[in-house]
Amino acid sequence: MSKPDHLLVDIASAVESEQSNQMSLTVVVQGAVITGRLAPEAVWRERVAEVLRDSERLGPFAAVFGPAGSAAALRPGEDPTHLHFHVARILQGSVGIPETGGMYRIAVKDVSAWTVGDFSYSDH
């Protein structure tokens, strides 16, 4: 979307203000369908930093996502520009990639379609 959907921005704002990670959402971004739960940016950053710290090769990048690297945090009255997904999957046919869920940061302006809830899939 060249101009972000205000309703989607309101959902992202509610996730940020409530500090809740219970909002399930499915979005379409450049043809890819991504489904999962939204997380507040600070929670998302913390989780990404944790994963990076546990990696021997990627550990040095953890600081970028930690509190010192969060200079881009929202200021009061400012609208979120990104959706922060965790336990998210890219849907392709009947398969979700990655199987265990991943961490995705998606620009609100790039979302072309969305729906509340996450899509399930099965091998049946």
C-alpha positions as CSV (number, residue, x, y, z in Angstrom):
1,M,0.0,0.0,0.0
2,S,1.5,3.3,-0.9
3,K,-0.5,4.9,1.9
4,P,-0.8,2.7,5.0
5,D,-4.2,1.4,6.0
6,H,-5.3,3.3,9.1
7,L,-7.1,0.3,10.6
8,L,-3.9,-1.8,10.3
9,V,-1.9,1.0,11.9
10,D,-4.5,1.1,14.7
11,I,-4.1,-2.6,15.3
12,A,-0.3,-2.2,15.4
13,S,-0.7,0.7,17.8
14,A,-2.9,-1.4,20.1
15,V,-0.4,-4.2,20.2
16,E,2.3,-1.6,21.1
17,S,0.3,0.1,23.8
18,E,-1.1,-3.1,25.3
19,Q,2.3,-4.8,25.2
20,S,0.4,-7.9,24.1
21,N,1.5,-10.7,21.7
22,Q,-1.9,-12.3,21.4
23,M,-3.1,-10.6,18.2
24,S,-3.1,-13.0,15.3
25,L,-2.8,-11.5,11.8
26,T,-2.3,-12.7,8.2
27,V,-0.9,-10.3,5.7
28,V,0.0,-10.3,2.0
29,V,3.3,-8.6,1.1
30,Q,4.5,-8.6,-2.5
31,G,2.5,-11.8,-3.1
32,A,3.8,-13.6,0.0
33,V,1.3,-14.7,2.6
34,I,2.6,-14.3,6.1
35,T,0.6,-15.5,9.1
36,G,1.4,-15.3,12.8
37,R,1.1,-13.2,16.0
38,L,2.1,-9.6,16.3
39,A,4.4,-8.6,19.1
40,P,5.3,-5.2,20.5
41,E,8.6,-4.0,18.9
42,A,10.5,-4.0,22.2
43,V,9.5,-7.7,22.8
44,W,10.3,-8.6,19.2
45,R,13.7,-7.0,19.5
46,E,14.5,-8.7,22.7
47,R,13.6,-12.1,21.3
48,V,15.7,-11.5,18.1
49,A,18.7,-10.3,20.3
50,E,18.3,-13.5,22.4
51,V,18.5,-15.8,19.4
52,L,21.5,-13.9,18.0
53,R,23.3,-14.0,21.4
54,D,23.0,-17.8,21.4
55,S,24.7,-18.0,18.0
56,E,28.5,-18.3,17.9
57,R,28.7,-16.5,14.5
58,L,25.9,-14.0,14.9
59,G,26.3,-13.0,18.6
60,P,28.0,-9.7,17.8
61,F,24.8,-8.5,16.0
62,A,22.6,-9.0,19.1
63,A,23.5,-5.5,20.4
64,V,21.8,-4.0,17.3
65,F,18.4,-5.4,18.5
66,G,19.0,-4.8,22.3
67,P,17.9,-1.8,24.3
68,A,20.9,0.3,23.2
69,G,19.9,-0.4,19.6
70,S,16.3,0.7,20.0
71,A,16.7,4.4,19.2
72,A,14.0,3.9,16.7
73,A,11.4,3.1,19.4
74,L,8.0,4.8,19.0
75,R,7.5,8.2,20.7
76,P,4.2,9.0,22.3
77,G,1.6,9.8,19.6
78,E,3.7,8.4,16.8
79,D,2.2,5.7,14.5
80,P,4.0,2.4,14.1
81,T,5.6,2.0,10.7
82,H,6.3,-1.8,11.0
83,L,4.5,-4.9,12.1
84,H,6.6,-7.3,14.2
85,F,5.6,-10.9,13.8
86,H,6.7,-13.8,16.0
87,V,5.8,-17.5,15.6
88,A,5.1,-16.5,12.0
89,R,5.2,-18.5,8.8
90,I,5.3,-17.8,5.2
91,L,2.5,-19.9,3.6
92,Q,3.2,-21.8,0.4
93,G,0.6,-24.2,-0.6
94,S,-0.2,-26.3,2.4
95,V,3.2,-25.7,4.0
96,G,4.3,-23.1,6.5
97,I,7.9,-22.0,6.3
98,P,9.7,-22.2,8.7
99,E,7.8,-25.1,10.4
100,T,8.5,-23.8,13.9
101,G,7.7,-20.1,13.1
102,G,10.0,-17.2,12.6
103,M,10.5,-13.5,13.4
104,Y,9.5,-11.1,10.7
105,R,9.5,-7.3,10.5
106,I,7.2,-6.0,7.8
107,A,6.6,-2.3,6.7
108,V,3.0,-1.4,7.1
109,K,3.1,0.4,3.8
110,D,4.1,-2.8,2.0
111,V,1.0,-4.7,3.1
112,S,-1.5,-5.1,0.2
113,A,-4.1,-7.2,2.0
114,W,-4.7,-8.5,5.5
115,T,-7.1,-10.3,7.8
116,V,-7.4,-10.8,11.5
117,G,-6.4,-14.4,12.6
118,D,-3.8,-16.8,11.4
119,F,-4.2,-19.5,8.8
120,S,-3.8,-23.1,9.8
121,Y,-2.7,-25.7,7.4
122,S,-2.4,-29.5,7.6
123,D,-1.1,-32.5,5.7
124,H,-4.7,-33.9,5.3
